[in-house]
PDB file of C-alpha atoms in Angstrom:
ATOM      1  CA  ASP A   1     -36.505  10.650 -86.191  1.00 59.00           C
ATOM      2  CA  ALA A   2     -36.297   6.940 -85.335  1.00 66.00           C
ATOM      3  CA  GLY A   3     -39.533   6.992 -83.307  1.00 88.00           C
ATOM      4  CA  ILE A   4     -37.860   6.800 -79.895  1.00 95.00           C
ATOM      5  CA  THR A   5     -39.325   8.395 -76.799  1.00 97.00           C
ATOM      6  CA  GLN A   6     -38.026   8.348 -73.247  1.00 98.00           C
ATOM      7  CA  SER A   7     -39.938   8.970 -70.040  1.00 97.00           C
ATOM      8  CA  PRO A   8     -39.667  10.768 -67.809  1.00 98.00           C
ATOM      9  CA  ARG A   9     -37.449  13.427 -69.398  1.00 97.00           C
ATOM     10  CA  HIS A  10     -36.400  14.806 -66.023  1.00 97.00           C
ATOM     11  CA  LYS A  11     -36.507  13.223 -62.581  1.00 98.00           C
ATOM     12  CA  VAL A  12     -35.234  14.166 -59.144  1.00 98.00           C
ATOM     13  CA  THR A  13     -35.246  11.443 -56.524  1.00 97.00           C
ATOM     14  CA  GLU A  14     -33.674  10.614 -53.178  1.00 97.00           C
ATOM     15  CA  THR A  15     -30.953   8.136 -52.360  1.00 98.00           C
ATOM     16  CA  GLY A  16     -32.305   4.662 -51.716  1.00 97.00           C
ATOM     17  CA  THR A  17     -35.498   4.974 -53.727  1.00 97.00           C
ATOM     18  CA  PRO A  18     -36.264   2.771 -56.743  1.00 96.00           C
ATOM     19  CA  VAL A  19     -36.405   4.433 -60.153  1.00 98.00           C
ATOM     20  CA  THR A  20     -37.581   3.102 -63.511  1.00 98.00           C
ATOM     21  CA  LEU A  21     -36.855   4.793 -66.817  1.00 98.00           C
ATOM     22  CA  ARG A  22     -38.779   3.843 -69.930  1.00 98.00           C
ATOM     23  CA  CYS A  23     -37.692   3.737 -73.552  1.00 98.00           C
ATOM     24  CA  HIS A  24     -40.419   3.302 -76.139  1.00 98.00           C
ATOM     25  CA  GLN A  25     -40.004   2.770 -79.873  1.00 96.00           C
ATOM     26  CA  THR A  26     -42.634   2.544 -82.571  1.00 93.00           C
ATOM     27  CA  GLU A  27     -40.757   1.004 -85.521  1.00 89.00           C
ATOM     28  CA  ASN A  28     -40.159  -2.600 -84.422  1.00 89.00           C
ATOM     29  CA  HIS A  29     -36.377  -2.305 -84.059  1.00 91.00           C
ATOM     30  CA  ARG A  30     -34.679  -5.430 -82.805  1.00 89.00           C
ATOM     31  CA  TYR A  31     -31.857  -3.977 -80.696  1.00 91.00           C
ATOM     32  CA  MET A  32     -32.312  -1.516 -77.840  1.00 94.00           C
ATOM     33  CA  TYR A  33     -29.664  -0.004 -75.571  1.00 95.00           C
ATOM     34  CA  TRP A  34     -29.260   2.057 -72.424  1.00 97.00           C
ATOM     35  CA  TYR A  35     -26.288   4.397 -72.073  1.00 97.00           C
ATOM     36  CA  ARG A  36     -25.332   6.937 -69.458  1.00 98.00           C
ATOM     37  CA  GLN A  37     -23.468  10.174 -70.159  1.00 97.00           C
ATOM     38  CA  ASP A  38     -21.230  11.789 -67.564  1.00 95.00           C
ATOM     39  CA  PRO A  39     -18.760  14.676 -67.911  1.00 87.00           C
ATOM     40  CA  GLY A  40     -15.379  13.475 -69.166  1.00 79.00           C
ATOM     41  CA  HIS A  41     -16.633   9.991 -70.078  1.00 79.00           C
ATOM     42  CA  GLY A  42     -18.647  10.330 -73.239  1.00 86.00           C
ATOM     43  CA  LEU A  43     -21.438   7.743 -73.320  1.00 95.00           C
ATOM     44  CA  ARG A  44     -21.048   4.337 -71.696  1.00 95.00           C
ATOM     45  CA  LEU A  45     -23.205   1.271 -72.293  1.00 94.00           C
ATOM     46  CA  ILE A  46     -25.225   0.008 -69.310  1.00 96.00           C
ATOM     47  CA  HIS A  47     -27.307  -2.845 -70.790  1.00 96.00           C
ATOM     48  CA  TYR A  48     -28.661  -3.806 -74.158  1.00 93.00           C
ATOM     49  CA  SER A  49     -31.337  -6.077 -75.587  1.00 93.00           C
ATOM     50  CA  TYR A  50     -31.264  -8.141 -78.773  1.00 89.00           C
ATOM     51  CA  GLY A  51     -34.885  -9.257 -78.588  1.00 90.00           C
ATOM     52  CA  VAL A  52     -37.846  -9.740 -76.279  1.00 93.00           C
ATOM     53  CA  LYS A  53     -36.589 -11.158 -72.965  1.00 92.00           C
ATOM     54  CA  ASP A  54     -33.004 -11.234 -74.341  1.00 93.00           C
ATOM     55  CA  THR A  55     -30.667  -8.816 -72.582  1.00 94.00           C
ATOM     56  CA  ASP A  56     -26.962  -8.527 -71.793  1.00 92.00           C
ATOM     57  CA  LYS A  57     -24.671  -6.363 -69.702  1.00 92.00           C
ATOM     58  CA  GLY A  58     -22.595  -3.456 -70.874  1.00 91.00           C
ATOM     59  CA  GLU A  59     -19.502  -1.932 -69.303  1.00 89.00           C
ATOM     60  CA  VAL A  60     -21.239  -0.111 -66.398  1.00 94.00           C
ATOM     61  CA  SER A  61     -24.097  -2.453 -65.435  1.00 95.00           C
ATOM     62  CA  ASP A  62     -23.604  -2.601 -61.651  1.00 96.00           C
ATOM     63  CA  GLY A  63     -26.630  -1.185 -59.815  1.00 96.00           C
ATOM     64  CA  TYR A  64     -28.916  -1.420 -62.865  1.00 98.00           C
ATOM     65  CA  SER A  65     -31.362  -3.991 -64.162  1.00 97.00           C
ATOM     66  CA  VAL A  66     -33.390  -4.055 -67.378  1.00 97.00           C
ATOM     67  CA  SER A  67     -36.435  -5.750 -68.785  1.00 97.00           C
ATOM     68  CA  ARG A  68     -37.931  -6.107 -72.242  1.00 97.00           C
ATOM     69  CA  SER A  69     -41.273  -7.871 -72.234  1.00 96.00           C
ATOM     70  CA  LYS A  70     -42.447  -6.243 -75.472  1.00 95.00           C
ATOM     71  CA  THR A  71     -40.540  -5.290 -78.605  1.00 95.00           C
ATOM     72  CA  GLU A  72     -41.410  -1.629 -78.207  1.00 96.00           C
ATOM     73  CA  ASP A  73     -40.432  -1.100 -74.543  1.00 97.00           C
ATOM     74  CA  PHE A  74     -37.066  -1.341 -72.789  1.00 98.00           C
ATOM     75  CA  LEU A  75     -37.077  -0.487 -69.076  1.00 98.00           C
ATOM     76  CA  LEU A  76     -34.071   0.512 -66.978  1.00 98.00           C
ATOM     77  CA  THR A  77     -34.427   0.104 -63.207  1.00 98.00           C
ATOM     78  CA  LEU A  78     -32.285   1.463 -60.442  1.00 97.00           C
ATOM     79  CA  GLU A  79     -33.306  -0.736 -57.509  1.00 93.00           C
ATOM     80  CA  SER A  80     -31.888   1.652 -54.904  1.00 96.00           C
ATOM     81  CA  ALA A  81     -30.653   4.889 -56.430  1.00 97.00           C
ATOM     82  CA  THR A  82     -27.306   6.351 -55.332  1.00 97.00           C
ATOM     83  CA  SER A  83     -25.799   9.777 -55.946  1.00 97.00           C
ATOM     84  CA  SER A  84     -23.248   8.196 -58.323  1.00 96.00           C
ATOM     85  CA  GLN A  85     -26.163   7.353 -60.624  1.00 98.00           C
ATOM     86  CA  THR A  86     -26.923  11.023 -61.205  1.00 98.00           C
ATOM     87  CA  SER A  87     -26.469  11.246 -64.955  1.00 98.00           C
ATOM     88  CA  VAL A  88     -28.142  11.715 -68.307  1.00 98.00           C
ATOM     89  CA  TYR A  89     -29.531   8.428 -69.612  1.00 98.00           C
ATOM     90  CA  PHE A  90     -29.929   7.768 -73.319  1.00 98.00           C
ATOM     91  CA  CYS A  91     -31.812   4.994 -75.017  1.00 97.00           C
ATOM     92  CA  ALA A  92     -30.800   3.850 -78.501  1.00 96.00           C
ATOM     93  CA  ILE A  93     -32.101   1.474 -81.145  1.00 94.00           C
ATOM     94  CA  SER A  94     -30.619  -0.357 -84.117  1.00 90.00           C
ATOM     95  CA  ASP A  95     -31.147  -3.196 -86.555  1.00 83.00           C
ATOM     96  CA  ARG A  96     -28.381  -5.375 -87.897  1.00 70.00           C
ATOM     97  CA  LEU A  97     -29.167  -5.405 -91.603  1.00 64.00           C
ATOM     98  CA  ALA A  98     -27.103  -7.296 -94.163  1.00 57.00           C
ATOM     99  CA  GLY A  99     -25.178  -4.892 -96.342  1.00 57.00           C
ATOM    100  CA  VAL A 100     -26.265  -1.914 -94.265  1.00 59.00           C
ATOM    101  CA  GLY A 101     -24.687  -2.466 -90.887  1.00 69.00           C
ATOM    102  CA  ASN A 102     -25.779  -1.691 -87.374  1.00 81.00           C
ATOM    103  CA  GLU A 103     -26.260   2.072 -87.123  1.00 89.00           C
ATOM    104  CA  GLN A 104     -27.584   3.225 -83.767  1.00 92.00           C
ATOM    105  CA  PHE A 105     -30.064   6.076 -83.264  1.00 94.00           C
ATOM    106  CA  PHE A 106     -30.609   7.816 -79.952  1.00 96.00           C
ATOM    107  CA  GLY A 107     -33.581   9.054 -77.994  1.00 97.00           C
ATOM    108  CA  PRO A 108     -33.816  12.528 -76.408  1.00 96.00           C
ATOM    109  CA  GLY A 109     -32.371  11.485 -73.022  1.00 97.00           C
ATOM    110  CA  THR A 110     -33.540  11.508 -69.401  1.00 98.00           C
ATOM    111  CA  ARG A 111     -31.806  13.712 -66.854  1.00 97.00           C
ATOM    112  CA  LEU A 112     -31.793  11.952 -63.468  1.00 98.00           C
ATOM    113  CA  THR A 113     -30.676  13.624 -60.261  1.00 98.00           C
ATOM    114  CA  VAL A 114     -30.265  11.563 -57.095  1.00 97.00           C
ATOM    115  CA  LEU A 115     -30.073  13.687 -53.949  1.00 97.00           C
TER     116      LEU A 115
ATOM    117  CA  GLY B   1     -11.934  -3.529 -74.644  1.00 85.00           C
ATOM    118  CA  ILE B   2     -11.470  -1.224 -77.566  1.00 90.00           C
ATOM    119  CA  GLN B   3     -10.085   2.257 -76.853  1.00 94.00           C
ATOM    120  CA  VAL B   4     -11.242   5.395 -78.661  1.00 96.00           C
ATOM    121  CA  GLU B   5      -9.347   8.688 -78.594  1.00 97.00           C
ATOM    122  CA  GLN B   6     -10.564  11.940 -80.091  1.00 98.00           C
ATOM    123  CA  SER B   7      -8.569  15.060 -80.813  1.00 98.00           C
ATOM    124  CA  PRO B   8      -8.495  17.902 -80.229  1.00 98.00           C
ATOM    125  CA  PRO B   9     -10.603  17.974 -77.054  1.00 97.00           C
ATOM    126  CA  ASP B  10     -11.584  21.597 -77.648  1.00 97.00           C
ATOM    127  CA  LEU B  11     -11.651  23.762 -80.756  1.00 97.00           C
ATOM    128  CA  ILE B  12     -12.660  27.409 -81.076  1.00 97.00           C
ATOM    129  CA  LEU B  13     -13.052  28.809 -84.575  1.00 96.00           C
ATOM    130  CA  GLN B  14     -14.345  31.860 -86.349  1.00 97.00           C
ATOM    131  CA  GLU B  15     -17.454  31.465 -88.457  1.00 97.00           C
ATOM    132  CA  GLY B  16     -16.493  30.427 -91.991  1.00 97.00           C
ATOM    133  CA  ALA B  17     -13.381  28.475 -90.970  1.00 98.00           C
ATOM    134  CA  ASN B  18     -12.729  24.825 -91.785  1.00 97.00           C
ATOM    135  CA  SER B  19     -11.907  22.133 -89.248  1.00 96.00           C
ATOM    136  CA  THR B  20     -10.718  18.545 -89.010  1.00 97.00           C
ATOM    137  CA  LEU B  21     -11.606  16.293 -86.093  1.00 98.00           C
ATOM    138  CA  ARG B  22      -9.765  13.023 -85.537  1.00 98.00           C
ATOM    139  CA  CYS B  23     -10.776   9.688 -84.021  1.00 98.00           C
ATOM    140  CA  ASN B  24      -8.210   6.955 -83.314  1.00 98.00           C
ATOM    141  CA  PHE B  25      -9.237   3.465 -82.251  1.00 97.00           C
ATOM    142  CA  SER B  26      -7.244   0.560 -80.925  1.00 95.00           C
ATOM    143  CA  ASP B  27      -8.703  -2.476 -82.700  1.00 91.00           C
ATOM    144  CA  SER B  28     -10.479  -3.605 -85.834  1.00 88.00           C
ATOM    145  CA  VAL B  29     -13.995  -2.240 -86.162  1.00 87.00           C
ATOM    146  CA  ASN B  30     -17.034  -2.982 -88.254  1.00 85.00           C
ATOM    147  CA  ASN B  31     -19.101  -0.073 -86.966  1.00 89.00           C
ATOM    148  CA  LEU B  32     -18.013   3.560 -86.735  1.00 94.00           C
ATOM    149  CA  GLN B  33     -20.380   6.471 -86.258  1.00 96.00           C
ATOM    150  CA  TRP B  34     -19.965  10.229 -85.899  1.00 98.00           C
ATOM    151  CA  PHE B  35     -22.496  12.158 -83.821  1.00 97.00           C
ATOM    152  CA  HIS B  36     -23.125  15.819 -83.093  1.00 98.00           C
ATOM    153  CA  GLN B  37     -24.511  16.623 -79.651  1.00 96.00           C
ATOM    154  CA  ASN B  38     -26.154  20.014 -79.878  1.00 93.00           C
ATOM    155  CA  PRO B  39     -26.368  22.488 -76.985  1.00 90.00           C
ATOM    156  CA  TRP B  40     -29.758  21.024 -76.022  1.00 91.00           C
ATOM    157  CA  GLY B  41     -28.214  17.594 -75.515  1.00 93.00           C
ATOM    158  CA  GLN B  42     -29.683  15.889 -78.568  1.00 94.00           C
ATOM    159  CA  LEU B  43     -27.457  13.319 -80.304  1.00 96.00           C
ATOM    160  CA  ILE B  44     -27.646  13.697 -84.058  1.00 96.00           C
ATOM    161  CA  ASN B  45     -26.319  11.042 -86.418  1.00 96.00           C
ATOM    162  CA  LEU B  46     -23.835  12.488 -88.881  1.00 97.00           C
ATOM    163  CA  PHE B  47     -22.212   9.467 -90.522  1.00 96.00           C
ATOM    164  CA  TYR B  48     -22.182   5.704 -90.349  1.00 94.00           C
ATOM    165  CA  ILE B  49     -18.741   5.052 -91.811  1.00 95.00           C
ATOM    166  CA  PRO B  50     -16.814   1.879 -90.847  1.00 92.00           C
ATOM    167  CA  SER B  51     -14.675   2.430 -93.942  1.00 93.00           C
ATOM    168  CA  GLY B  52     -14.353   4.755 -96.924  1.00 96.00           C
ATOM    169  CA  THR B  53     -15.459   8.331 -97.480  1.00 98.00           C
ATOM    170  CA  LYS B  54     -18.864   9.994 -97.308  1.00 97.00           C
ATOM    171  CA  GLN B  55     -20.070  13.549 -97.774  1.00 98.00           C
ATOM    172  CA  ASN B  56     -23.188  15.343 -96.640  1.00 97.00           C
ATOM    173  CA  GLY B  57     -23.277  19.027 -97.524  1.00 97.00           C
ATOM    174  CA  ARG B  58     -20.514  20.883 -95.672  1.00 98.00           C
ATOM    175  CA  LEU B  59     -19.559  17.770 -93.721  1.00 98.00           C
ATOM    176  CA  SER B  60     -17.512  14.835 -94.878  1.00 98.00           C
ATOM    177  CA  ALA B  61     -15.852  11.881 -93.176  1.00 98.00           C
ATOM    178  CA  THR B  62     -13.141   9.398 -94.015  1.00 98.00           C
ATOM    179  CA  THR B  63     -12.303   6.181 -92.201  1.00 97.00           C
ATOM    180  CA  VAL B  64      -9.060   4.322 -92.876  1.00 97.00           C
ATOM    181  CA  ALA B  65      -9.829   1.075 -91.103  1.00 93.00           C
ATOM    182  CA  THR B  66      -6.423  -0.509 -91.776  1.00 94.00           C
ATOM    183  CA  GLU B  67      -4.722   2.396 -89.976  1.00 96.00           C
ATOM    184  CA  ARG B  68      -7.407   2.655 -87.299  1.00 97.00           C
ATOM    185  CA  TYR B  69      -8.505   6.252 -87.608  1.00 98.00           C
ATOM    186  CA  SER B  70     -11.357   8.365 -88.876  1.00 98.00           C
ATOM    187  CA  LEU B  71     -11.531  12.060 -89.752  1.00 98.00           C
ATOM    188  CA  LEU B  72     -14.511  14.396 -89.747  1.00 98.00           C
ATOM    189  CA  TYR B  73     -14.222  17.521 -91.895  1.00 98.00           C
ATOM    190  CA  ILE B  74     -16.409  20.574 -91.396  1.00 98.00           C
ATOM    191  CA  SER B  75     -16.139  23.299 -94.008  1.00 97.00           C
ATOM    192  CA  SER B  76     -17.389  26.892 -93.865  1.00 97.00           C
ATOM    193  CA  SER B  77     -18.375  26.558 -90.199  1.00 97.00           C
ATOM    194  CA  GLN B  78     -21.610  28.099 -88.955  1.00 97.00           C
ATOM    195  CA  THR B  79     -22.623  28.916 -85.387  1.00 96.00           C
ATOM    196  CA  THR B  80     -25.123  26.052 -85.535  1.00 95.00           C
ATOM    197  CA  ASP B  81     -22.168  23.656 -85.855  1.00 97.00           C
ATOM    198  CA  SER B  82     -21.250  24.372 -82.231  1.00 96.00           C
ATOM    199  CA  GLY B  83     -21.538  21.488 -79.811  1.00 96.00           C
ATOM    200  CA  VAL B  84     -19.713  18.271 -79.042  1.00 97.00           C
ATOM    201  CA  TYR B  85     -18.732  15.800 -81.738  1.00 98.00           C
ATOM    202  CA  PHE B  86     -18.471  12.145 -80.748  1.00 97.00           C
ATOM    203  CA  CYS B  87     -16.901   9.246 -82.521  1.00 97.00           C
ATOM    204  CA  ALA B  88     -18.191   5.787 -81.528  1.00 95.00           C
ATOM    205  CA  VAL B  89     -16.996   2.381 -82.674  1.00 93.00           C
ATOM    206  CA  GLY B  90     -18.152  -1.212 -82.559  1.00 88.00           C
ATOM    207  CA  SER B  91     -15.470  -3.861 -82.673  1.00 78.00           C
ATOM    208  CA  ASN B  92     -15.499  -6.955 -84.843  1.00 63.00           C
ATOM    209  CA  PHE B  93     -16.374  -8.976 -81.751  1.00 61.00           C
ATOM    210  CA  GLY B  94     -19.656  -7.498 -80.579  1.00 55.00           C
ATOM    211  CA  ASN B  95     -20.501  -4.773 -83.008  1.00 52.00           C
ATOM    212  CA  GLU B  96     -23.840  -4.229 -81.327  1.00 68.00           C
ATOM    213  CA  LYS B  97     -22.043  -2.341 -78.583  1.00 81.00           C
ATOM    214  CA  LEU B  98     -20.656   1.103 -79.276  1.00 90.00           C
ATOM    215  CA  THR B  99     -17.658   2.486 -77.428  1.00 92.00           C
ATOM    216  CA  PHE B 100     -17.572   6.267 -77.425  1.00 95.00           C
ATOM    217  CA  GLY B 101     -14.678   8.671 -77.394  1.00 96.00           C
ATOM    218  CA  THR B 102     -14.789  11.599 -74.996  1.00 95.00           C
ATOM    219  CA  GLY B 103     -15.623  14.024 -77.754  1.00 96.00           C
ATOM    220  CA  THR B 104     -14.387  17.244 -79.339  1.00 97.00           C
ATOM    221  CA  ARG B 105     -16.113  20.426 -78.146  1.00 96.00           C
ATOM    222  CA  LEU B 106     -16.432  22.815 -81.085  1.00 97.00           C
ATOM    223  CA  THR B 107     -17.297  26.465 -80.525  1.00 97.00           C
ATOM    224  CA  ILE B 108     -17.961  28.662 -83.562  1.00 97.00           C
ATOM    225  CA  ILE B 109     -17.681  32.388 -82.899  1.00 97.00           C
ATOM    226  CA  PRO B 110     -19.742  34.771 -85.090  1.00 94.00           C
TER     227      PRO B 110
END
């Protein structure tokens, strides 16, 4: 257990509404990530953070924004949710440690349905 | 970007059988992980193995980085091994970012 929680765990919302998902970690990990999982695609990276206020885009970032104002929290926002954003969202953490590498650990996931 | 292919896509085995799952990748990597996603959706870390061989109980993994593939071996399968197995890699240029394969769905029949 890498001390990662995600909230909410399940959410149903309507097209056009804003949605914010939260990832919280308790062990001071430097890197945090948001992925989405869809049938036939495995997991795909949306955004990641390499420190407070330092974020970068992944391969499927359109329609998503992120913020990291504290080490322990990484927020994913859908400004105006669309049905194509119905998915399971996973948060992950890692630390790049010399001689150890950059192993990522995943949270329990958030199932989002956009009607 | 880097491409990751896993085979076979589906595998159905009797309890007690052995299996080999394969992961091919298209470029040099300095991060390779194997995960098990259980039927409840939880992603469980199995191995962090950018090169070499590791073993953990009935599971072992080998990565041959120079030939761009990794193998996951499961021996004496149990029903609790059912689920989807993912390989994920980080390339030498941006190893913070993992690229996932589409997975192998393993079903163990009692």
